[in-house]
Coordinates of C-alpha atoms in Angstrom, one line a residue:
M49 CA 107.0 82.3 45.7
S50 CA 109.9 81.5 48.1
T51 CA 112.9 83.8 48.4
L52 CA 115.1 81.1 46.9
A53 CA 112.8 80.6 43.9
A54 CA 112.6 84.3 43.4
R55 CA 116.4 84.5 43.4
K56 CA 116.7 81.7 40.9
G57 CA 114.2 83.4 38.6
H58 CA 116.1 86.6 39.0
N59 CA 119.4 85.0 38.1
K60 CA 117.9 83.1 35.1
Q61 CA 116.4 86.3 33.7
H62 CA 119.7 88.1 34.1
E63 CA 121.6 85.3 32.4
M64 CA 119.1 85.5 29.5
L65 CA 119.6 89.2 29.2
Q66 CA 123.4 88.9 29.4
D67 CA 123.2 86.3 26.6
R68 CA 121.2 88.7 24.5
A69 CA 123.6 91.5 25.1
M70 CA 126.4 89.2 23.9
F71 CA 124.2 88.4 20.9
V72 CA 124.0 92.2 20.1
R73 CA 127.8 92.5 20.2
L74 CA 128.5 89.4 18.1
E75 CA 125.9 90.5 15.5
T76 CA 127.4 93.9 15.4
L77 CA 130.7 92.3 14.5
R78 CA 129.1 90.1 11.8
L79 CA 127.2 93.0 10.2
S80 CA 130.2 95.2 10.3
R81 CA 132.2 92.6 8.4
I82 CA 129.4 92.4 5.8
C83 CA 129.5 96.2 5.4
G84 CA 133.2 96.7 5.7
A85 CA 133.0 99.0 8.7
G86 CA 130.7 99.6 11.6
H87 CA 129.9 101.6 14.7
Y88 CA 131.2 99.1 17.2
S89 CA 131.8 101.1 20.3
S90 CA 128.6 103.2 20.3
T91 CA 126.6 100.0 20.0
F92 CA 128.6 98.0 22.6
S93 CA 127.9 100.7 25.2
A94 CA 124.2 100.3 24.7
A95 CA 124.0 96.4 24.5
E96 CA 122.7 95.8 28.0
L97 CA 120.2 98.6 27.6
F98 CA 118.9 97.2 24.3
A99 CA 118.6 93.8 25.9
A100 CA 116.7 94.9 28.9
L101 CA 114.3 97.1 27.0
Y102 CA 113.4 94.6 24.2
Y103 CA 113.5 91.3 26.0
S104 CA 111.9 92.3 29.3
H105 CA 110.3 95.7 29.4
L106 CA 108.8 97.3 26.3
R107 CA 105.1 96.6 25.4
L108 CA 105.5 95.3 21.9
D109 CA 103.9 92.7 19.6
P110 CA 106.1 91.6 16.7
K111 CA 103.1 90.1 15.0
K112 CA 101.5 93.6 15.1
P113 CA 104.3 96.1 14.5
K114 CA 101.8 98.9 14.1
W115 CA 99.8 98.1 17.2
P116 CA 98.5 101.5 18.3
D117 CA 99.0 100.9 22.0
R118 CA 102.6 99.6 21.7
D119 CA 105.4 101.5 23.4
R120 CA 107.4 103.7 21.0
F121 CA 111.2 103.5 20.9
V122 CA 113.2 106.3 19.3
L123 CA 116.8 105.6 18.7
S124 CA 118.1 109.1 18.5
K125 CA 121.7 107.8 18.4
G126 CA 120.7 106.1 15.2
H127 CA 124.2 104.9 14.3
A128 CA 123.7 102.2 16.9
A129 CA 120.9 100.6 14.8
I130 CA 123.4 97.9 13.8
G131 CA 122.8 96.5 17.3
L132 CA 119.0 97.0 17.2
Y133 CA 118.3 95.2 13.8
P134 CA 119.4 91.8 15.1
I135 CA 117.1 92.1 18.1
L136 CA 114.1 92.9 16.0
A137 CA 114.9 89.9 13.8
D138 CA 115.3 87.7 16.9
L139 CA 111.9 88.8 18.1
G140 CA 110.3 87.9 14.8
Y141 CA 109.7 91.2 13.1
Y142 CA 111.5 89.8 10.0
K143 CA 113.8 86.9 9.2
M144 CA 117.4 87.0 10.4
S145 CA 118.5 86.3 6.9
A146 CA 117.2 89.7 5.9
L147 CA 120.4 91.1 7.5
D148 CA 122.8 89.1 5.4
N149 CA 123.1 91.9 2.8
Y150 CA 123.3 94.6 5.4
T151 CA 123.9 98.0 3.7
K152 CA 124.3 96.4 0.3
L153 CA 122.5 97.7 -2.8
G154 CA 118.8 97.0 -2.4
S155 CA 118.9 96.3 1.3
H156 CA 116.4 98.2 3.6
F157 CA 119.0 98.0 6.4
G158 CA 121.3 101.0 6.4
D159 CA 123.7 102.7 8.8
H160 CA 120.6 104.5 10.3
P161 CA 117.1 103.0 10.5
N162 CA 114.3 103.6 8.1
M163 CA 110.8 103.4 9.6
K164 CA 109.2 103.2 6.2
H165 CA 110.8 99.9 5.3
I166 CA 111.8 98.2 8.6
P167 CA 109.1 96.7 10.9
G168 CA 109.6 97.7 14.5
I169 CA 111.4 100.9 13.7
D170 CA 109.5 104.0 14.9
F171 CA 111.9 106.8 13.8
S172 CA 114.1 107.3 10.8
S173 CA 117.2 108.9 12.1
G174 CA 120.1 110.7 10.4
S175 CA 121.8 113.8 11.8
L176 CA 121.7 113.5 15.6
G177 CA 119.8 115.7 18.0
H178 CA 116.3 115.3 16.7
G179 CA 115.1 112.2 18.7
L180 CA 113.9 113.9 21.8
S181 CA 111.7 116.3 19.9
I182 CA 110.2 113.4 18.0
G183 CA 109.6 111.7 21.4
V184 CA 107.8 114.8 22.7
G185 CA 105.5 114.7 19.6
M186 CA 104.8 111.0 20.1
A187 CA 104.0 111.4 23.8
L188 CA 101.7 114.3 23.1
A189 CA 99.9 112.2 20.4
G190 CA 99.4 109.4 22.9
R191 CA 97.9 111.8 25.4
M192 CA 95.5 113.3 22.8
Q193 CA 94.4 109.8 21.7
N194 CA 94.1 108.6 25.3
R195 CA 96.5 105.7 24.7
P196 CA 98.6 104.1 27.5
Y197 CA 101.9 103.7 25.7
R198 CA 105.2 105.2 26.8
T199 CA 107.7 106.8 24.5
Y200 CA 111.3 105.9 25.0
V201 CA 114.2 107.9 23.5
M202 CA 117.8 106.7 23.6
L203 CA 120.2 109.6 23.4
G204 CA 123.9 109.6 23.0
D205 CA 125.8 111.9 25.5
G206 CA 127.5 113.6 22.6
E207 CA 124.3 114.8 21.1
L208 CA 123.4 116.5 24.4
S209 CA 125.4 119.4 23.1
E210 CA 122.6 120.0 20.5
G211 CA 120.4 122.9 21.4
Q212 CA 117.3 121.1 20.1
I213 CA 117.7 118.5 22.8
W214 CA 117.2 121.1 25.5
E215 CA 114.3 122.8 23.7
A216 CA 112.6 119.4 23.7
A217 CA 113.5 118.8 27.4
M218 CA 111.9 122.2 28.3
A219 CA 108.8 121.4 26.2
A220 CA 108.4 118.0 27.8
G221 CA 108.5 119.5 31.3
H222 CA 106.1 122.2 30.3
F223 CA 103.5 119.8 28.9
K224 CA 104.0 117.3 31.9
L225 CA 104.7 114.4 29.6
Q226 CA 105.1 111.6 32.2
G227 CA 104.9 109.1 29.4
L228 CA 108.2 110.3 27.9
V229 CA 111.3 108.4 29.0
A230 CA 114.7 109.5 27.9
I231 CA 117.7 107.1 28.3
V232 CA 121.1 108.7 28.0
D233 CA 123.8 106.4 27.0
R234 CA 126.5 108.2 29.0
N235 CA 129.5 106.4 27.3
Q236 CA 131.9 109.4 27.9
L237 CA 133.0 109.8 24.3
C238 CA 131.8 111.4 21.1
I239 CA 133.4 111.2 17.7
D240 CA 135.7 114.1 18.4
G241 CA 136.8 113.1 21.9
H242 CA 135.8 113.1 25.5
T243 CA 132.5 114.9 25.9
E244 CA 133.7 117.0 28.8
E245 CA 136.6 118.3 26.7
V246 CA 134.6 118.8 23.5
M247 CA 131.5 120.3 25.0
G248 CA 130.8 119.6 28.6
V249 CA 127.4 118.0 29.3
E250 CA 127.6 117.6 33.1
P251 CA 125.8 117.8 35.4
I252 CA 123.3 116.0 33.2
G253 CA 121.0 115.1 36.0
D254 CA 120.7 118.6 37.4
R255 CA 120.1 120.0 33.9
F256 CA 117.2 117.7 33.3
K257 CA 115.8 118.4 36.8
S258 CA 115.9 122.1 36.1
F259 CA 113.5 121.4 33.2
G260 CA 111.1 119.5 35.4
W261 CA 112.2 115.9 34.9
D262 CA 112.5 113.0 37.3
V263 CA 116.0 111.6 37.1
Q264 CA 117.6 108.2 37.9
R265 CA 121.3 107.5 37.4
I266 CA 122.5 104.0 37.1
D267 CA 125.3 101.7 35.9
G268 CA 124.2 101.0 32.3
H269 CA 126.0 97.6 32.2
D270 CA 124.5 96.2 35.4
F271 CA 121.1 94.5 35.1
D272 CA 120.8 94.7 38.9
A273 CA 120.6 98.5 38.3
I274 CA 118.9 98.6 34.9
M275 CA 115.9 96.4 35.7
P276 CA 114.9 98.3 38.9
A277 CA 115.3 101.6 37.1
L278 CA 112.9 100.5 34.4
A279 CA 110.5 99.0 36.9
N280 CA 110.4 102.4 38.8
L281 CA 109.2 104.3 35.8
K282 CA 105.7 105.8 36.2
P283 CA 103.0 105.1 33.6
A284 CA 101.9 107.6 31.0
G285 CA 100.0 110.5 32.4
N286 CA 100.3 114.1 33.5
G287 CA 103.4 114.5 35.5
R288 CA 107.2 114.9 35.2
P289 CA 108.9 113.4 32.2
Q290 CA 111.5 110.8 33.2
V291 CA 115.2 110.3 32.3
I292 CA 117.5 107.4 33.1
I293 CA 121.2 108.4 32.8
A294 CA 123.0 105.2 32.2
D295 CA 126.8 105.4 32.9
T296 CA 128.4 103.1 30.3
I297 CA 131.8 102.5 28.7
K298 CA 132.1 103.1 24.9
G299 CA 133.3 99.9 23.4
R300 CA 132.4 97.8 26.4
G301 CA 133.2 94.1 25.9
V302 CA 136.3 94.3 23.8
K303 CA 139.3 95.8 25.7
R304 CA 141.0 97.4 22.7
M305 CA 137.8 99.3 22.0
E306 CA 137.0 100.5 25.5
L307 CA 137.1 104.3 25.8
S308 CA 139.1 104.4 22.5
L309 CA 138.4 107.1 19.9
Q310 CA 139.7 104.7 17.1
W311 CA 136.6 102.5 17.2
H312 CA 133.7 104.9 16.7
V313 CA 133.7 103.7 13.1
A314 CA 136.2 101.1 12.1
N315 CA 136.7 97.6 10.6
L316 CA 137.9 94.4 12.2
A317 CA 139.3 91.7 9.9
G318 CA 141.2 88.4 10.1
Q319 CA 142.6 87.5 13.4
D320 CA 141.5 90.8 15.0
Y321 CA 137.9 89.8 14.2
D322 CA 138.3 86.3 15.6
D323 CA 140.0 87.7 18.8
A324 CA 137.2 90.2 19.4
A325 CA 134.5 87.5 18.9
A326 CA 136.3 85.2 21.3
E327 CA 136.6 87.9 23.9
I328 CA 132.9 88.7 23.7
R329 CA 132.0 85.0 23.9
A330 CA 134.2 84.6 27.0
G331 CA 132.0 87.0 28.8
L332 CA 132.4 90.3 30.5
Q333 CA 134.5 90.6 33.6
P334 CA 133.1 92.7 36.5
L335 CA 134.3 96.3 36.4
A336 CA 134.4 99.1 39.0
K337 CA 131.5 101.7 38.8
V338 CA 131.8 103.2 35.3
G339 CA 130.8 106.8 35.8
K340 CA 133.4 109.4 36.5
N341 CA 131.4 112.5 36.0
R342 CA 128.2 112.2 38.1
G343 CA 125.7 114.9 38.6

């Protein structure tokens, strides 16, 4: 393939992924309106990561949601499930119309995902902080069964203050779970404020390294950074577990929400809803590098 053809293919893929990230944000608006409130900002920070994983990277088969060799995905920051549900519908796990009664009586789709009722969901979340431990168990099971899948765990930076996260990180290093991949959505805020003021989590990279992990740190809104980081991951095996620290902006895509504490859980209505949707459709403008606290 020529360099020009490769570049065109590269650009086309990134355009598709950017479109799917926009889809995640617009569907988050729609489902939040059905519900009467939603986790906008925590989902918007992860939109590009969701798009890259589900449309280009994970080994999945929507026709076989229980395929034993599929990659596992644990959404430890489960309140961002409102952005994951539309992706699974778009891929064919269930009909998009199943989301039309999101959170209503009788719906399987709640604020946090339920693996017993929703195809494509591997972990039922609730209180945060448990996902990495679940991922350790899944990765160990894959090794014992001699299966090639990787286990991905998306963590919020706020939940890094949970002690169980670091017990799991230590166990993963001890058992050399190379097939375990943590992705930290480093969006700088938790529900109570800026993470470094509430409970400092930096230097995140050094902390994971101290437990025997390989570390990559990237701009989590830039597909030119996200895609190579995913491509650089090692296959499942005996070795160092892997973490991608993705520097993001909470609320990315709607200016009024960016790095604002008011939009962790909130509701848009009327003209505010229309304005936010129009802003998302207009596309995201380039930003300076997003991470302030790198380590």
